[in-house]
Coordinates of C-alpha atoms in Angstrom, one line a residue:
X122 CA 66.6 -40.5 35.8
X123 CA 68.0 -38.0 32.7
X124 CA 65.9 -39.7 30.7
X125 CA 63.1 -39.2 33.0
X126 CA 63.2 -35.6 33.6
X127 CA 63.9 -35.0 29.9
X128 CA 60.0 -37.0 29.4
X129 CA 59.0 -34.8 31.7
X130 CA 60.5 -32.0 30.8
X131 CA 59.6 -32.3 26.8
X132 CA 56.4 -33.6 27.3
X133 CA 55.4 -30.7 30.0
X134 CA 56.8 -28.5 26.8
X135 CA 54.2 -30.4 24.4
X136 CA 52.2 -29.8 26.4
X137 CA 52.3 -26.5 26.6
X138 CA 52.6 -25.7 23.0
X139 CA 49.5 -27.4 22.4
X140 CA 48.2 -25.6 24.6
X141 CA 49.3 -22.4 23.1
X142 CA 48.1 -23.4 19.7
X143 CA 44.8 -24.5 20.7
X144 CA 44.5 -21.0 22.8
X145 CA 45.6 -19.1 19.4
X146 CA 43.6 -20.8 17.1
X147 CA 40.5 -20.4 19.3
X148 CA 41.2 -16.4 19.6
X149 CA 41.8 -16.8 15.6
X150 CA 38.6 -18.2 15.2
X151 CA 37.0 -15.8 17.9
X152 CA 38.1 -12.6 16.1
X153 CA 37.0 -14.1 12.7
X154 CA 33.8 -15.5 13.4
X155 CA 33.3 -11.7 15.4
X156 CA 34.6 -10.1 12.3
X157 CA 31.6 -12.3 10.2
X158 CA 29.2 -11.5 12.7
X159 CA 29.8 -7.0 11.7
X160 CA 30.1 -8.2 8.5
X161 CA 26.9 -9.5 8.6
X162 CA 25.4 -6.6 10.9
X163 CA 26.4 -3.8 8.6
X164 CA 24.4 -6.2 5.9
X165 CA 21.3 -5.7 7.7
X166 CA 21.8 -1.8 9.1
X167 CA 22.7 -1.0 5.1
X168 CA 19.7 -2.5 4.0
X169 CA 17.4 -0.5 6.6
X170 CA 19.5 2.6 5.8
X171 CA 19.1 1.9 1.9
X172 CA 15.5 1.9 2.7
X173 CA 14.8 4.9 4.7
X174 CA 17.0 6.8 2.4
X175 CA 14.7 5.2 -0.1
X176 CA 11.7 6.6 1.0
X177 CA 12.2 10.0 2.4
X178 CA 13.9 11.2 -1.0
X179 CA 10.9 9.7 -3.1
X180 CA 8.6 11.7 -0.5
X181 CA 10.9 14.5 -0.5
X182 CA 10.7 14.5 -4.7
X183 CA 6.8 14.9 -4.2
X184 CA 6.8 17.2 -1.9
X185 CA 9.2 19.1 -4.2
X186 CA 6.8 18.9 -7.2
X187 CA 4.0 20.0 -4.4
X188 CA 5.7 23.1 -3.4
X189 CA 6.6 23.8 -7.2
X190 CA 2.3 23.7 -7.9
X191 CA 1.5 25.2 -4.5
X192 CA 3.4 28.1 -5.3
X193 CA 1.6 28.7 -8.6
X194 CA -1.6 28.5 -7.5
X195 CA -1.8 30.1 -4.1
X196 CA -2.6 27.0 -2.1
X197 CA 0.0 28.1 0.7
X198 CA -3.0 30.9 1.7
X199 CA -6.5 30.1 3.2
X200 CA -9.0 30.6 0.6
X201 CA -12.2 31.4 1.1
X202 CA -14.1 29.5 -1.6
X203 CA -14.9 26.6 -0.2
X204 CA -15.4 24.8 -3.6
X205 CA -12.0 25.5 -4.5
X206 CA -10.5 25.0 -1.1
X207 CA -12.2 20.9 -1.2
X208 CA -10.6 20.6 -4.8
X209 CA -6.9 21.9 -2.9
X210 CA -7.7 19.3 0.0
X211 CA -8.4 16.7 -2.9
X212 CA -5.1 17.2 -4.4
X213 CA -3.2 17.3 -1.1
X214 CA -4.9 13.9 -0.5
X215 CA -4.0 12.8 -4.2
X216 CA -0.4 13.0 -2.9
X217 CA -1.1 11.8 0.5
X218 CA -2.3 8.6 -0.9
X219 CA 0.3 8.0 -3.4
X220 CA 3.2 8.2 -0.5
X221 CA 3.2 5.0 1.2
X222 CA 4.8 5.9 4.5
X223 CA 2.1 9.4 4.5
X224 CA -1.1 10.0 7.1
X225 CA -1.4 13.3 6.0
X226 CA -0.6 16.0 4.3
X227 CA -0.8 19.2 5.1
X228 CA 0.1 23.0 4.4
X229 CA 1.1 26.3 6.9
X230 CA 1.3 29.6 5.7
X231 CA 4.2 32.3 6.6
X232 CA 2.7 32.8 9.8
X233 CA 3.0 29.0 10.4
X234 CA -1.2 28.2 10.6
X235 CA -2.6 25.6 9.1
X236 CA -4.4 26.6 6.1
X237 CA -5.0 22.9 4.6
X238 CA -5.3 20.0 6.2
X239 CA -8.1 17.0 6.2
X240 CA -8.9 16.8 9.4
X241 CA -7.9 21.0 11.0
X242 CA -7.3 24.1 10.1
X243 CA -6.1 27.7 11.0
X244 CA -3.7 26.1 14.0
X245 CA -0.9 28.3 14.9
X246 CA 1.7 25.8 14.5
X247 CA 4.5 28.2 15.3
X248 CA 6.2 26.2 18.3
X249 CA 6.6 22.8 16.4
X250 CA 10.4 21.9 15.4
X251 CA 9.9 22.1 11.6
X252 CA 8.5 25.8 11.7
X253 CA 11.2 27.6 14.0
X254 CA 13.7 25.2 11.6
X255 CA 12.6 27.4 8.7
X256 CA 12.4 30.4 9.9
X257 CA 15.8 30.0 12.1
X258 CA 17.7 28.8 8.6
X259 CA 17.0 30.6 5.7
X260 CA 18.5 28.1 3.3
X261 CA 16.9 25.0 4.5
X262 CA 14.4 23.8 2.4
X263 CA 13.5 20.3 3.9
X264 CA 13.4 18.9 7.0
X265 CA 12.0 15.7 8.8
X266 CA 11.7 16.1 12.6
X267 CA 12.1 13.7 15.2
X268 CA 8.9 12.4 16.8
X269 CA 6.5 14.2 18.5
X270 CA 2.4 13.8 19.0
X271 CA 0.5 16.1 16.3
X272 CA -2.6 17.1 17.3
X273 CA -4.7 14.0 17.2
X274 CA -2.0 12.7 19.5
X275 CA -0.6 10.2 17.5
X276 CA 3.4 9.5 17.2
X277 CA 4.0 11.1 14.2
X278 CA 7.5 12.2 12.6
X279 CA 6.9 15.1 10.1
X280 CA 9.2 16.0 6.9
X281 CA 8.5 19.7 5.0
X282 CA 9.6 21.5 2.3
X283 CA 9.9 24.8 2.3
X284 CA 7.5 27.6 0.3
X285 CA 9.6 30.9 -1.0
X286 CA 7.9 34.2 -2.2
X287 CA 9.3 35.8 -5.0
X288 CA 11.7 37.7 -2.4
X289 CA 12.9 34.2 -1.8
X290 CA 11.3 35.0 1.9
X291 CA 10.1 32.3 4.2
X292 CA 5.9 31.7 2.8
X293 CA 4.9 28.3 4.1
X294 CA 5.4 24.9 4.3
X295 CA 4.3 22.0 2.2
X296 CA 4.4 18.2 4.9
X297 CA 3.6 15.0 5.2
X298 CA 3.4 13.2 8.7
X299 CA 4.5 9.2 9.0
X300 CA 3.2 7.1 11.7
X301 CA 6.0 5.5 13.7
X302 CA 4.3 2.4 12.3
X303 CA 6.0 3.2 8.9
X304 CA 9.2 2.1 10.1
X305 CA 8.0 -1.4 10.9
X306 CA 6.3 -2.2 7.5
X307 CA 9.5 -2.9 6.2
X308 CA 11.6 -4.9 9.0
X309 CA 8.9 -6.8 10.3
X310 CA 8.7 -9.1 7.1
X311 CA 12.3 -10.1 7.5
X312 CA 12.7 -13.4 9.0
X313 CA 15.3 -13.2 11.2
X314 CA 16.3 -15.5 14.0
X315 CA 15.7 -15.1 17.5
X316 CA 19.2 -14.4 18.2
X317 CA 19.0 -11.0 15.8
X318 CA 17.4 -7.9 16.2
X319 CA 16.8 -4.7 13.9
X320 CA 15.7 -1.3 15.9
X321 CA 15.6 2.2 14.0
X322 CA 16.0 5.3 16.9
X323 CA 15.3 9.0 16.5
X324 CA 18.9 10.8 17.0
X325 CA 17.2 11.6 20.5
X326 CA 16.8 8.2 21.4
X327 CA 13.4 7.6 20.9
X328 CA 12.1 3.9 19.3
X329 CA 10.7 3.8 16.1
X330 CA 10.7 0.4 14.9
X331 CA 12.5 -3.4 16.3
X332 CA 12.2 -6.7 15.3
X333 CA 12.0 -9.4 15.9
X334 CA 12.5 -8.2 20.1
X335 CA 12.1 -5.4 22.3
X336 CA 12.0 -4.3 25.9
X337 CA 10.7 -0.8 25.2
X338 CA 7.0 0.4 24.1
X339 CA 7.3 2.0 20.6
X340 CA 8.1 6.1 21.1
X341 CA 9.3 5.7 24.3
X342 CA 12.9 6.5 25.3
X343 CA 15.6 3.5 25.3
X344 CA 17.7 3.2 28.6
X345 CA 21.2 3.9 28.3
X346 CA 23.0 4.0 31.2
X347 CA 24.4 0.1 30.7
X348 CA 26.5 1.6 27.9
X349 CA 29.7 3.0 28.4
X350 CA 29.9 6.8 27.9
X351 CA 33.3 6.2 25.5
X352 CA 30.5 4.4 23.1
X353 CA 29.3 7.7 22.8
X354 CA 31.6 9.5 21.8
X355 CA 33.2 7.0 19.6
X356 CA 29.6 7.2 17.9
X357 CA 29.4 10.8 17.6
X358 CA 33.0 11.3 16.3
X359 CA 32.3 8.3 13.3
X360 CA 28.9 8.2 12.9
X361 CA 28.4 4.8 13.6
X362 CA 30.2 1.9 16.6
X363 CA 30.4 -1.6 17.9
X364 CA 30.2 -2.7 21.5
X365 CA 29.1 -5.5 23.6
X366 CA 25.9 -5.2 26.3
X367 CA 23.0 -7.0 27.6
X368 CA 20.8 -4.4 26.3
X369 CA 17.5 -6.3 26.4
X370 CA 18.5 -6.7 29.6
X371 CA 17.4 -10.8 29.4
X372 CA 20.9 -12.0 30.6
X373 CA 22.8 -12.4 27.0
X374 CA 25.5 -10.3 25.6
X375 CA 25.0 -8.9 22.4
X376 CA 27.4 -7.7 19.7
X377 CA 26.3 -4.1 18.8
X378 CA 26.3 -2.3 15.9
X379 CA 24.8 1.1 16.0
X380 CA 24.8 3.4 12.7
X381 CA 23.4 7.2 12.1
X382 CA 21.8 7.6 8.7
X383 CA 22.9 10.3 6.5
X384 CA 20.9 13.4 6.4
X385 CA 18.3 11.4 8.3
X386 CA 17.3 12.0 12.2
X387 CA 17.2 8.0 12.5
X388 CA 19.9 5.6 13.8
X389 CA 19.5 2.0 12.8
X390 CA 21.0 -0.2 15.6
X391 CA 21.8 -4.0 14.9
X392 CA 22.2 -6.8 17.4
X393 CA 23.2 -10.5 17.8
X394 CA 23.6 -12.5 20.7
X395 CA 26.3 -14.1 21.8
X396 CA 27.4 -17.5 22.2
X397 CA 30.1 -18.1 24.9
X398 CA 29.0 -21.7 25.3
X399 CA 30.7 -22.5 22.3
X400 CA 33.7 -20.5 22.8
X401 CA 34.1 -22.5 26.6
X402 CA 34.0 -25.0 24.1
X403 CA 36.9 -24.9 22.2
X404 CA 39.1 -23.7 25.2
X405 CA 38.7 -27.1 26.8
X406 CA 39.5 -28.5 23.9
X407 CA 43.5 -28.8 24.1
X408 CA 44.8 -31.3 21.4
X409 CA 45.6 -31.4 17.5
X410 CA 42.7 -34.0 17.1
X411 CA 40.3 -31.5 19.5
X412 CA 41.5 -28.7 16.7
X413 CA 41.0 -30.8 13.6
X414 CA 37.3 -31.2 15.0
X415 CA 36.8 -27.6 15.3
X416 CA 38.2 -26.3 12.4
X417 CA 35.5 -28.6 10.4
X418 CA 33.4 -27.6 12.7
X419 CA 34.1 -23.7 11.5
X420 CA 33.9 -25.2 8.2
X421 CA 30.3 -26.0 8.4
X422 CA 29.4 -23.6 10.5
X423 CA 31.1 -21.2 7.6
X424 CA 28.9 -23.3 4.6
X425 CA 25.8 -22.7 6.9
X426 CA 26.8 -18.8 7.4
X427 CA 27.4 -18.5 3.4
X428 CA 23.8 -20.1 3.0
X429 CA 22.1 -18.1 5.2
X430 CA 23.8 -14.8 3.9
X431 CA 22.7 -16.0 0.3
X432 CA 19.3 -16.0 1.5
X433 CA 19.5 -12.8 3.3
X434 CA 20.7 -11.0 0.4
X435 CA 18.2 -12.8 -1.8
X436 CA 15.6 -11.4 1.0
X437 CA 16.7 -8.0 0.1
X438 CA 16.6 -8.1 -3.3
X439 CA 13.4 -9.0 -3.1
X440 CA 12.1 -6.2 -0.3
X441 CA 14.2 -3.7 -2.9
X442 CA 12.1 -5.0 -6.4
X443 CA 8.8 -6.6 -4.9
X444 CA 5.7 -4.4 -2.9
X445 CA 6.4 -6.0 0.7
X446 CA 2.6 -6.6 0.7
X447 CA 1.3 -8.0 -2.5
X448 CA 4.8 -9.7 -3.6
X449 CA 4.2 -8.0 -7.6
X450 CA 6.8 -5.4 -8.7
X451 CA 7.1 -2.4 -7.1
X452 CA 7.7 0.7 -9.1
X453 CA 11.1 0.4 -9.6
X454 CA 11.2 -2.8 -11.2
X455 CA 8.1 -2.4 -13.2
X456 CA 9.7 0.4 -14.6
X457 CA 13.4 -1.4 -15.2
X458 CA 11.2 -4.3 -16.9
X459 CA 8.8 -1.9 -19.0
X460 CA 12.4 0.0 -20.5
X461 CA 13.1 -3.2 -21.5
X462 CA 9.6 -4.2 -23.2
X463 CA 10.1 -0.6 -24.7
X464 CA 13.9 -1.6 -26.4
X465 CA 12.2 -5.1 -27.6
X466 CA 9.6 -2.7 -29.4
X467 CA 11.5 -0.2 -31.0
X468 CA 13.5 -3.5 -32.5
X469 CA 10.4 -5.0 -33.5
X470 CA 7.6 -2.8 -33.9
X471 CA 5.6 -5.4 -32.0
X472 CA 3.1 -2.7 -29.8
X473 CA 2.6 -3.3 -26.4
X474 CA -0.3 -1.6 -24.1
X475 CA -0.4 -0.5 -20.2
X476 CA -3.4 -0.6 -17.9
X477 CA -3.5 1.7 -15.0
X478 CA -6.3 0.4 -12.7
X479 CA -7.6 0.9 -8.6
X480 CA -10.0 -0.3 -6.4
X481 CA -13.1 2.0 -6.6
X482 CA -14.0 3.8 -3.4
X483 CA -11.2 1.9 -1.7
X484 CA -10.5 4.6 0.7
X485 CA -14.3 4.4 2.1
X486 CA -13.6 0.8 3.1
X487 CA -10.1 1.4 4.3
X488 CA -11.5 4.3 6.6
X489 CA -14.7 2.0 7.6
X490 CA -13.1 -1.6 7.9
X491 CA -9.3 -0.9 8.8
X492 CA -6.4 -1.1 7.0
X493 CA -6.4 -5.3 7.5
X494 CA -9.4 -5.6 5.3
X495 CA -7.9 -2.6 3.2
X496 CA -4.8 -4.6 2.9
X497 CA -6.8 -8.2 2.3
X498 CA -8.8 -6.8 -0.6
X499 CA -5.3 -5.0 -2.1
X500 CA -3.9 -8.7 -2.0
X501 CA -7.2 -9.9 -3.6
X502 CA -6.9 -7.9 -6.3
X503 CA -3.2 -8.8 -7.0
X504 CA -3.8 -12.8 -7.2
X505 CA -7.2 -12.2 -9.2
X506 CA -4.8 -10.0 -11.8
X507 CA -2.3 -12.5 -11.7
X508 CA -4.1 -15.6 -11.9
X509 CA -5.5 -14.1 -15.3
X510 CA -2.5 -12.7 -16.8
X511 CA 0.1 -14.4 -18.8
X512 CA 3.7 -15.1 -17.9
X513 CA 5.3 -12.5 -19.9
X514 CA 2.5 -9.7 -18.5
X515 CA 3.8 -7.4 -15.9
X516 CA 1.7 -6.3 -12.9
X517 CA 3.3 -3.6 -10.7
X518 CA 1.4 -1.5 -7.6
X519 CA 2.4 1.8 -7.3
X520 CA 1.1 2.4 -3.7
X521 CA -2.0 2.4 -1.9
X522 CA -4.5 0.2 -4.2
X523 CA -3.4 1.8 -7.4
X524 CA -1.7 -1.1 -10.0
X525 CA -0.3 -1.3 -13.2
X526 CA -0.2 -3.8 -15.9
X527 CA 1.8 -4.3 -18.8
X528 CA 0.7 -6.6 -21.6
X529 CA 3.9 -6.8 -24.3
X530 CA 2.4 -7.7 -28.2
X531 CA -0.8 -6.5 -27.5
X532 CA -2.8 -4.0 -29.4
X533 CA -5.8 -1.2 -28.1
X534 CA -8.2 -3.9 -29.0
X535 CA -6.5 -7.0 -26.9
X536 CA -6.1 -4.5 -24.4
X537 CA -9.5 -4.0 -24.0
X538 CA -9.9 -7.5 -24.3
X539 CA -7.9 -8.2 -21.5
X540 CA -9.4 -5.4 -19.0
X541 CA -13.1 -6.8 -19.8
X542 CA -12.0 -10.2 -18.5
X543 CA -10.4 -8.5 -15.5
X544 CA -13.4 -6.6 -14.6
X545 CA -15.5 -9.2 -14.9
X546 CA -12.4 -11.3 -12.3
X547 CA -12.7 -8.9 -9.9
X548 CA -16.4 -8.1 -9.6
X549 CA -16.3 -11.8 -8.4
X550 CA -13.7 -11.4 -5.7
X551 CA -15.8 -11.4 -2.1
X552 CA -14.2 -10.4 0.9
X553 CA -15.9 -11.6 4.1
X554 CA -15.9 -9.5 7.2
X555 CA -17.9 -10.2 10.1
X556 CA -20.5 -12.1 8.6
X557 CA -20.5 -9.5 5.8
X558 CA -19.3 -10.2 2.4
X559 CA -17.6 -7.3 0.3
X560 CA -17.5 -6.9 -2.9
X561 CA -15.2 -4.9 -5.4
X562 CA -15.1 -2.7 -8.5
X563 CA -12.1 -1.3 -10.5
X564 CA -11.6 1.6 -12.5
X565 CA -9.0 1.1 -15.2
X566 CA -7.1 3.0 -17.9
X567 CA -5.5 1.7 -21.7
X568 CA -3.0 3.6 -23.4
X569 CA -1.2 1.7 -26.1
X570 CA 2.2 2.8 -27.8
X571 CA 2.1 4.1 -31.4
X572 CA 5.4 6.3 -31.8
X573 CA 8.7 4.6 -31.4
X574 CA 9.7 8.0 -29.3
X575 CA 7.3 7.5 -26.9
X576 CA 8.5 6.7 -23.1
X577 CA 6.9 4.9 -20.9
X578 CA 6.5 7.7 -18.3
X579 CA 4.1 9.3 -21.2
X580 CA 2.6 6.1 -21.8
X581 CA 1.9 5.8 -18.2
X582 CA 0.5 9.6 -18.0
X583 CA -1.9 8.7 -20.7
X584 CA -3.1 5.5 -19.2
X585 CA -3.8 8.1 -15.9
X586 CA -5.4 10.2 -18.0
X587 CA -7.9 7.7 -19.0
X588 CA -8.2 6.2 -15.8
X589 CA -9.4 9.6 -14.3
X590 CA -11.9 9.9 -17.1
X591 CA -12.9 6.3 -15.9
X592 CA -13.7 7.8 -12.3
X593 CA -15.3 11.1 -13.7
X594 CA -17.8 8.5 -15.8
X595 CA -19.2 6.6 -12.9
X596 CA -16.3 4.5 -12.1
X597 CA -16.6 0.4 -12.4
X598 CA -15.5 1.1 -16.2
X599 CA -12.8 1.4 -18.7
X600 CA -11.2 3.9 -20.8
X601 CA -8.9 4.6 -23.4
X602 CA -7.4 7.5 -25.8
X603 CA -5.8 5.3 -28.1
X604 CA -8.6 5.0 -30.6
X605 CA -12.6 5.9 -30.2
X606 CA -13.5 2.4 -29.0
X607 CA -14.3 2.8 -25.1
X608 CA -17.1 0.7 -23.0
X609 CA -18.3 0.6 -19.9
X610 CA -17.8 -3.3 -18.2

């Protein structure tokens, strides 16, 4: 009978300690695999925040440089000759179309009307955010508003930079407005599972962008009331928060992480769903054999998790380097890979040329087709260049349809060479729309390096140069300072 009740007794007690580890090692394994999961959400907000940052502070660079020539020449103030006030709306559209997330750009005078803008003028834009921003603070000079409707009633968010007199007194405004479609043209080329989702929020709640799923219309107001007020205020004391709700409101929980970008009026919010199946799971599971099975289960699931995260970050490297649309180098890392091309030559003396080239009239079949067939002849372009370049050439887009090439060991002549058989490429590239079939020209540019002191910024000013004279000449042509020799293709 002892010997009985001590059976009992010790296996009740085994019992229970197995029962005790498996319960700790599945609340172990809980916390961790909730600790990957943030891990793994601040990845993806960083990423979005790394890229808004990204592109407001190259747009807030030009608009810097605007202000600086606006300021000089009077363009803040209405003129009257309308010649020169069509060459001011041509250089406002100049750096319109070389800022990827700009519709417009426009200019207000002290009085806050609209002296230059593409499509109105002479508005009083005195009641809009950025305006009583300015005047209000004296020392701000930039700002980016949260979303509104401008005055063709689109969703717009606006940043400005300040004009000063000589007083250093409030006298206009230099801006740019983005479509709240911007802030998908990023995100939306992610492939993320269904269980993830990416959503950038004005700081008054407002959605801007989500991916890969949403319950709200884009510019509308998200609903809050499922989320705890302490959320809140945990949010607005850090600046960024984790917490658990069925947001989408589709039955699922969701681990939350919501983040406020810096100096930004944008919050990037990251989600992934919950699995509690799996955690049931492991509670039922109550022996050492049951916890062998699930800690190579974690293993896996942990090889899978490393794998995928590879990819992710591999993902982002690319978004950060590539143009999202054509897959060539953006102009970051045509400009890390030209440094280097420039270090190989001042070794070797071996010249190298760059060829600065766009789509002629582009922007008439953007504006009459749509930005899809805009966007199908951009890509066009790219895989006619690439097809006929070699390996070691280097083909870059620097926004909108303008593109870059650099062609290492090659001379003014093989330049020209080279941008003869390009022409002659892209005149054959056909675009069919509708039944109609579009055809292409290019304009293109050659500068060639012939001082070991040279930088490629000047290089690629020179190759601008001549690519303007191209345009000024009839277009559909080619042009080049380097040496005399120039011909029309």
């Amino acid at each position: 009978m002892r010997n009985r009740n001590a059976f009992v007794y010790s296996s009740l007690i085994i019992g229970f300690l197995l029962i005790i580890l498996s319960l700790s090692y599945v609340y172990s394994a809980y916390k961790a695999d909730r600790e990957r999961v943030i891990d793994r959400l601040h990845l993806n907000a960083s990423f979005v925040e790394l890229w808004l940052t990204k592109s407001f502070d190259d747009s807030s660079l030009v608009l810097k440089d605007m202000v600086s020539d606006l300021s000089i020449n009077g363009l803040h103030t209405f003129n009257e000759d309308q010649l020169k006030h069509n060459a001011e709306l041509a250089y406002l559209r100049e750096k319109e179309d070389a800022l990827p997330n700009a519709i417009l750009a426009f200019v207000i005078d002290k009085e806050c009307r609209l002296t230059h803008s593409k499509t109105l003028k002479n508005i009083d834009l005195s009641e809009r955010e950025y305006c009583k921003t300015f005047k209000k603070n004296q020392d701000q000079e930039l700002v980016v508003t949260l979303p509104f409707r401008d005055l063709q009633q689109r969703n717009v968010v606006v940043q400005g930079h300040k004009i000063i007199d000589d007083d250093g007194h409030f006298a206009g405004m230099v801006g740019i407005s983005t479509n709240l479609n911007f802030f998908n043209s990023t995100i939306r080329h992610l492939n993320l599972p269904e269980s993830t989702g990416i959503s950038i929020l004005s700081s008054n709640l407002n959605l801007l962008a989500s991916v890969p799923k949403t319950n709200v219309e884009i510019g509308k107001t998200i609903e809050i009331s499922r989320v705890s007020p302490d959320v809140f205020e945990v949010f607005y004391q850090k600046g960024e928060v984790v917490f658990s709700s069925d947001i989408y409101n589709d039955g699922y929980v969701d681990t939350i992480y919501v983040r406020k970008i810096k100096d930004l009026p944008f919050i990037v919010v990251v989600t992934k769903q919950q699995e509690y199946w799996g955690t049931m799971l492991s509670l039922s599971l109550l022996s050492i054999v049951s916890c062998f099975f699930i800690i190579m289960g974690l293993l896996i699931f942990n090889l899978k998790y490393m794998n995928r995260t590879k990819e992710q970050t591999e993902k982002y490297s690319e978004l950060a380097y590539n143009d999202y649309l054509t897959g060539t180098n953006n102009r970051r890392s045509f400009e890390l890979k030209a440094s280097q091309v420039l270090a190989t030559y001042r070794r070797s003396k071996q010249p190298f040329s760059i060829i600065m080239c766009d789509i002629d009239n582009f922007k008439e079949y953007n504006d009459k087709y749509g930005h899809e067939v805009g966007d199908i002849m951009i890509t066009s372009f790219a895989e006619a260049c690439l097809s006929n370049l070699r390996d070691s050439d280097i083909l870059g887009r620097f926004g909108g349809d303008e593109f870059v090439i650099l062609i290492p060991e090659q001379n003014n002549k093989q330049a020209l060479i080279v941008t003869q058989k390009l022409q002659k490429v892209i005149r054959d590239i056909s675009v069919l729309v509708e039944d109609e079939e579009l055809t292409m020209t290019c304009s293109m540019g050659v500068s060639t390096i012939s001082d070991p002191k040279m930088t490629i910024q000047e290089l690629l000013s020179i190759a601008d140069d001549c690519l303007y004279d191209a345009k000024k000449a009839g277009r559909n042509c080619v042009k080049c300072k380097c040496e005399p020799l120039a011909f029309v293709s």
